[in-house]
XYZ file of C-alpha atoms in Angstrom:
391
model
C 0.000 0.000 0.000
C 3.016 2.281 0.510
C 1.546 3.922 3.639
C 0.958 2.796 7.224
C -2.407 1.180 7.908
C -4.517 3.326 10.228
C -7.159 2.258 12.757
C -10.039 4.713 12.379
C -13.423 4.871 14.088
C -16.107 6.938 12.398
C -18.654 8.423 14.836
C -21.658 9.505 12.781
C -25.305 10.262 13.454
C -26.606 7.551 11.069
C -25.351 4.637 8.982
C -27.525 3.432 6.118
C -25.966 0.372 4.454
C -27.489 1.136 1.067
C -25.678 4.492 0.967
C -22.523 3.747 2.956
C -20.445 2.931 -0.105
C -21.744 5.533 -2.504
C -22.633 8.751 -0.716
C -20.182 11.532 -0.026
C -20.215 11.397 3.763
C -20.077 7.639 4.147
C -17.839 7.121 1.147
C -14.820 8.514 2.978
C -14.858 5.655 5.498
C -15.642 2.965 2.946
C -12.933 4.037 0.539
C -10.358 4.310 3.314
C -11.226 0.708 4.199
C -10.813 -0.288 0.555
C -7.329 1.244 0.657
C -6.333 -1.102 3.468
C -7.105 0.948 6.569
C -9.102 -0.564 9.429
C -12.328 1.364 9.725
C -15.213 0.809 12.128
C -18.222 2.983 12.920
C -20.446 3.949 15.839
C -23.830 5.544 15.153
C -27.360 6.012 16.411
C -29.799 3.141 15.957
C -32.844 4.152 13.946
C -36.041 2.044 13.968
C -35.573 -1.294 12.255
C -31.777 -1.203 12.352
C -29.661 -3.872 14.090
C -27.296 -3.048 16.931
C -24.392 -4.516 14.961
C -23.639 -5.396 11.374
C -20.694 -5.515 9.006
C -21.181 -3.415 5.905
C -19.670 -4.521 2.619
C -17.551 -7.107 4.389
C -15.290 -4.241 5.476
C -16.774 -2.028 8.164
C -18.173 -3.189 11.517
C -20.955 -0.837 12.601
C -22.070 -0.537 16.238
C -25.363 1.259 16.849
C -26.562 2.716 20.138
C -30.042 3.497 21.394
C -31.514 6.857 20.384
C -34.870 8.576 20.652
C -35.904 9.978 17.277
C -37.728 13.311 17.193
C -40.571 13.168 14.653
C -40.655 15.183 11.416
C -37.034 16.376 11.514
C -35.774 12.839 12.357
C -33.348 14.210 14.949
C -31.773 11.440 17.081
C -31.241 12.005 20.821
C -28.481 9.566 21.739
C -28.429 7.500 24.917
C -25.108 8.953 26.123
C -24.483 6.291 28.766
C -24.789 3.510 26.202
C -22.763 5.497 23.668
C -19.803 5.927 26.011
C -19.896 2.257 26.991
C -19.953 1.114 23.368
C -17.380 3.657 22.238
C -14.845 2.666 24.912
C -15.375 -0.988 24.047
C -14.903 -0.341 20.322
C -11.774 1.751 20.868
C -10.222 -1.084 22.872
C -11.360 -3.974 20.653
C -10.282 -2.319 17.389
C -7.193 -0.565 18.782
C -8.576 2.704 17.422
C -5.951 5.398 16.853
C -8.207 8.276 15.845
C -11.911 9.145 16.059
C -13.476 10.809 13.033
C -16.758 12.590 13.794
C -19.333 13.819 11.300
C -21.165 16.131 11.769
C -21.274 18.128 15.047
C -24.942 19.113 15.392
C -26.133 15.818 16.907
C -25.778 14.601 20.511
C -23.644 11.654 19.384
C -20.863 14.213 18.790
C -20.887 15.176 22.477
C -18.660 12.183 23.142
C -15.851 14.257 21.579
C -15.464 16.239 24.804
C -16.015 13.154 26.987
C -13.301 10.987 25.407
C -9.950 12.404 26.493
C -7.268 9.884 25.587
C -7.442 9.655 21.792
C -7.011 12.150 18.907
C -10.250 13.400 17.365
C -11.104 14.937 13.998
C -14.509 16.323 13.056
C -15.857 17.088 9.580
C -18.679 19.613 9.320
C -20.790 20.886 6.445
C -21.873 24.130 8.055
C -22.689 25.906 11.294
C -26.417 25.891 12.182
C -27.743 29.382 12.779
C -24.687 31.066 11.261
C -24.462 29.801 7.712
C -26.765 26.763 7.677
C -30.530 27.128 8.034
C -33.348 24.599 8.009
C -35.866 27.204 6.922
C -38.101 27.163 10.013
C -37.473 29.836 12.638
C -37.779 27.675 15.805
C -35.378 25.060 14.377
C -32.908 27.701 13.199
C -32.940 29.538 16.538
C -32.335 26.230 18.314
C -29.520 25.527 15.844
C -27.809 28.817 16.631
C -28.161 28.232 20.381
C -26.604 24.787 19.941
C -23.721 26.056 17.788
C -22.596 28.704 20.278
C -22.856 26.397 23.314
C -22.498 22.608 22.979
C -21.342 22.824 19.366
C -18.490 25.121 20.362
C -17.406 22.612 23.018
C -17.427 19.742 20.508
C -15.255 21.663 18.057
C -12.825 22.790 20.747
C -12.356 19.181 21.882
C -11.102 18.053 18.456
C -7.555 18.224 17.139
C -8.726 19.369 13.701
C -11.975 20.650 12.202
C -12.430 19.692 8.553
C -14.669 21.948 6.476
C -15.764 21.004 2.975
C -15.122 24.455 1.500
C -13.113 27.565 2.299
C -16.248 29.704 2.670
C -17.231 27.758 5.815
C -13.936 28.338 7.619
C -14.764 31.831 8.893
C -17.907 30.586 10.624
C -15.908 27.906 12.414
C -13.371 30.544 13.400
C -16.243 32.627 14.819
C -16.881 29.781 17.285
C -13.366 30.124 18.649
C -11.526 27.465 16.625
C -8.017 28.747 15.793
C -7.063 28.922 12.123
C -4.312 26.304 12.454
C -6.912 23.696 13.491
C -9.171 24.309 10.469
C -8.541 22.179 7.370
C -10.339 22.361 4.022
C -10.972 18.985 2.349
C -13.829 18.509 -0.097
C -15.828 15.427 -1.014
C -14.805 12.808 -3.490
C -16.968 11.883 -6.443
C -17.099 8.552 -8.255
C -16.360 8.670 -11.955
C -17.882 5.220 -12.493
C -21.336 6.427 -11.482
C -21.324 8.963 -14.309
C -19.675 6.829 -16.959
C -22.777 6.817 -19.148
C -23.124 7.236 -22.884
C -24.426 10.797 -22.700
C -25.873 10.961 -26.189
C -27.705 7.663 -25.867
C -28.884 8.459 -22.318
C -30.094 11.893 -23.417
C -32.115 10.498 -26.296
C -33.608 7.628 -24.278
C -34.481 9.673 -21.197
C -36.068 12.501 -23.194
C -38.149 9.983 -25.109
C -39.251 8.401 -21.811
C -40.303 11.779 -20.392
C -41.905 13.067 -23.584
C -39.396 15.893 -24.060
C -38.442 16.893 -27.592
C -34.861 17.665 -28.571
C -35.661 21.317 -29.306
C -36.738 21.898 -25.690
C -34.325 23.201 -23.070
C -34.365 21.286 -19.780
C -33.566 22.919 -16.441
C -32.894 20.329 -13.735
C -33.119 20.513 -9.939
C -32.017 17.571 -7.780
C -32.427 17.711 -4.005
C -34.677 17.232 -1.033
C -37.917 19.167 -1.147
C -37.221 21.088 2.059
C -37.492 24.842 2.707
C -33.706 25.230 2.921
C -33.361 24.076 -0.702
C -35.146 27.210 -1.920
C -38.074 25.325 -3.439
C -40.431 28.314 -3.368
C -37.807 30.463 -5.092
C -37.330 27.755 -7.713
C -41.036 27.485 -8.495
C -41.418 31.264 -8.782
C -38.428 31.464 -11.134
C -39.758 28.533 -13.174
C -43.041 30.363 -13.650
C -41.254 33.493 -14.845
C -38.925 31.641 -17.229
C -41.651 29.473 -18.791
C -43.917 32.487 -19.338
C -41.038 34.136 -21.213
C -39.947 31.051 -23.179
C -42.398 28.231 -23.903
C -39.728 25.694 -24.938
C -38.267 25.264 -21.442
C -39.023 22.381 -19.083
C -38.193 22.283 -15.379
C -37.491 18.786 -14.013
C -37.695 18.630 -10.215
C -36.112 15.486 -8.781
C -36.519 14.714 -5.089
C -39.028 14.145 -2.346
C -39.878 15.760 0.960
C -42.486 17.778 2.877
C -42.817 20.415 0.131
C -43.934 17.842 -2.443
C -47.583 19.111 -2.338
C -46.339 22.628 -3.149
C -44.389 21.317 -6.153
C -47.298 19.155 -7.301
C -49.668 22.137 -7.162
C -47.222 24.284 -9.172
C -47.002 21.506 -11.774
C -50.782 21.318 -11.961
C -50.925 25.019 -12.786
C -47.872 24.977 -15.064
C -47.358 21.845 -17.217
C -43.807 23.000 -18.032
C -42.879 21.977 -14.475
C -42.368 18.202 -14.136
C -42.003 16.775 -10.600
C -40.319 13.378 -10.821
C -39.961 12.448 -7.139
C -37.052 10.351 -5.917
C -35.094 8.827 -8.804
C -32.278 6.303 -9.165
C -31.369 7.496 -12.684
C -29.850 10.894 -11.838
C -26.810 10.483 -14.169
C -29.155 9.798 -17.093
C -31.418 12.725 -16.141
C -28.378 14.994 -16.041
C -27.381 13.772 -19.505
C -30.884 14.677 -20.707
C -30.709 18.198 -19.225
C -29.205 21.486 -20.387
C -28.948 23.573 -17.205
C -28.671 22.657 -13.523
C -30.151 24.925 -10.879
C -29.685 24.902 -7.088
C -31.393 27.840 -5.306
C -30.563 26.757 -1.736
C -30.978 29.106 1.211
C -28.229 27.245 3.080
C -25.806 24.476 2.155
C -22.709 22.571 3.035
C -21.135 21.101 -0.088
C -24.137 19.689 -1.979
C -23.414 16.396 -3.694
C -25.938 17.069 -6.454
C -23.896 20.162 -7.363
C -20.736 18.079 -7.744
C -22.664 15.513 -9.772
C -23.965 18.201 -12.105
C -20.519 19.729 -12.480
C -18.979 16.313 -13.107
C -21.653 15.736 -15.765
C -20.670 18.976 -17.480
C -23.916 20.844 -16.870
C -23.833 24.658 -16.748
C -24.888 25.654 -13.228
C -26.966 28.431 -11.694
C -26.759 28.381 -7.893
C -26.934 30.588 -4.826
C -23.784 31.908 -3.189
C -24.196 30.010 0.091
C -22.145 27.437 1.997
C -19.405 25.794 -0.045
C -21.135 26.395 -3.387
C -18.735 29.265 -4.318
C -15.837 26.790 -4.030
C -17.369 24.940 -6.981
C -19.281 27.667 -8.813
C -16.966 30.606 -9.417
C -19.240 33.289 -10.792
C -18.681 33.867 -14.503
C -15.971 31.197 -14.711
C -17.520 27.871 -13.720
C -21.174 28.908 -13.413
C -23.488 31.716 -12.391
C -24.137 32.711 -8.766
C -27.241 34.539 -7.567
C -28.361 35.837 -4.151
C -30.431 33.399 -2.119
C -34.161 33.983 -1.998
C -34.319 36.070 -5.201
C -36.539 34.392 -7.783
C -36.013 37.344 -10.105
C -32.222 37.011 -10.122
C -32.509 33.242 -10.442
C -34.796 33.599 -13.473
C -32.463 36.187 -15.031
C -29.467 33.859 -14.735
C -31.381 30.961 -16.290
C -32.475 33.247 -19.136
C -28.853 34.291 -19.614
C -27.913 30.666 -20.253
C -30.911 30.191 -22.558
C -30.009 33.243 -24.648
C -26.313 32.381 -24.890
C -25.598 28.715 -25.722
C -21.910 29.546 -26.168
C -21.806 30.676 -22.504
C -23.400 27.394 -21.431
C -20.777 25.478 -23.360
C -17.836 27.458 -21.972
C -18.913 27.332 -18.326
C -19.929 23.677 -18.469
C -16.482 22.794 -19.794
C -14.801 24.876 -17.098
C -16.795 23.449 -14.189
C -16.270 19.843 -15.280
C -12.523 20.397 -15.486
C -12.566 22.114 -12.085
C -14.326 19.304 -10.173
C -12.345 16.536 -11.854
C -9.166 18.123 -10.538
C -10.320 19.208 -7.074
C -12.824 16.542 -6.039
C -11.315 13.273 -7.279
C -11.414 10.559 -4.609
C -7.694 9.859 -4.908
C -6.818 13.407 -3.861
C -9.449 13.542 -1.092
C -8.347 10.254 0.471
C -4.662 11.174 0.397
C -5.458 14.423 2.210
C -7.373 12.537 4.910
C -4.582 9.983 5.288
C -2.020 12.739 5.848
C -4.337 14.451 8.333
C -5.038 11.276 10.331
C -1.331 10.440 10.466
C -0.528 13.973 11.595
C -2.966 14.038 14.527
C -2.006 10.510 15.611
C 1.646 11.575 15.786
C 0.668 14.688 17.760
C -1.383 12.655 20.249
C -4.572 13.673 22.109
């Protein structure tokens, strides 16, 4: 392997076997295990999940009791059981470093309870400062958490990994010194998007009843307030009233599905598709990708769109500006402005040469910066560094 094998324990709020290998957050642990490192995981136990299982023949997962708050699916961890299981796992697997993700769940509180082992935490954003759920009571609670318990969690870790440089200043605002903040993005799998784009485009458009002379604007994400769904629907109405050869495909599910369905009923140019497994093919069939989020970490759908070579219109929130550099790799608009969002989409519609240039630039950008090989090597160096430093 050419590098020392590391013993790593991932402490995460949830482990879903069907996504552990493929999704951005879980993929870090799985791919480190594939590279020969010993990786185990401790997480909350959601209804129907076993207390222990081995995922992919590589990663033992230990789950602890948690009480799940309805609607927002927020797990309240049984801290006594967590500490018992965590100490047992550290001893049994000779764990050298704990890797937490993220910090806004009680399971992360163990970071300031475990004293004798190095700890790293990866975070997507800071609730109440740069990350918002979109409902005032939840966002106020998020801010209160960030400046109290969240601050303690971060201060207990040797390093805080942020997924984009634009998040670093918010972490610094919670008292984390600059030398403890590290920027490492997500990795993205090339295999997932190794599709015949021309064939996929033709087949998927035929399936959806979209002609080749129509322009397709694609959104992929959860239908939650923080994703800017209302802004998207308002912009879609404006764009389709201006240009009747544009379709908006909305991929995803969530509590705002009725709102999307009602908009589609009034405007047949809006097509809600729900949750889909064929996102690479849908991206091949599309011409523009849009992400009007009110708050973000580093959205995986954005990386997927960039990797697919789609020109992107997105809001300047979270880590999005690390991917979408306005005028160079895409177009950025202020969050919450349906007018500015519609104007940017129209700009792409009017200027196909701009779409081509920016789509080429963004694909080149993500292939260089967000390849798994580079991401994993950065994590390996970081783990080795904090292990050598000690707790």
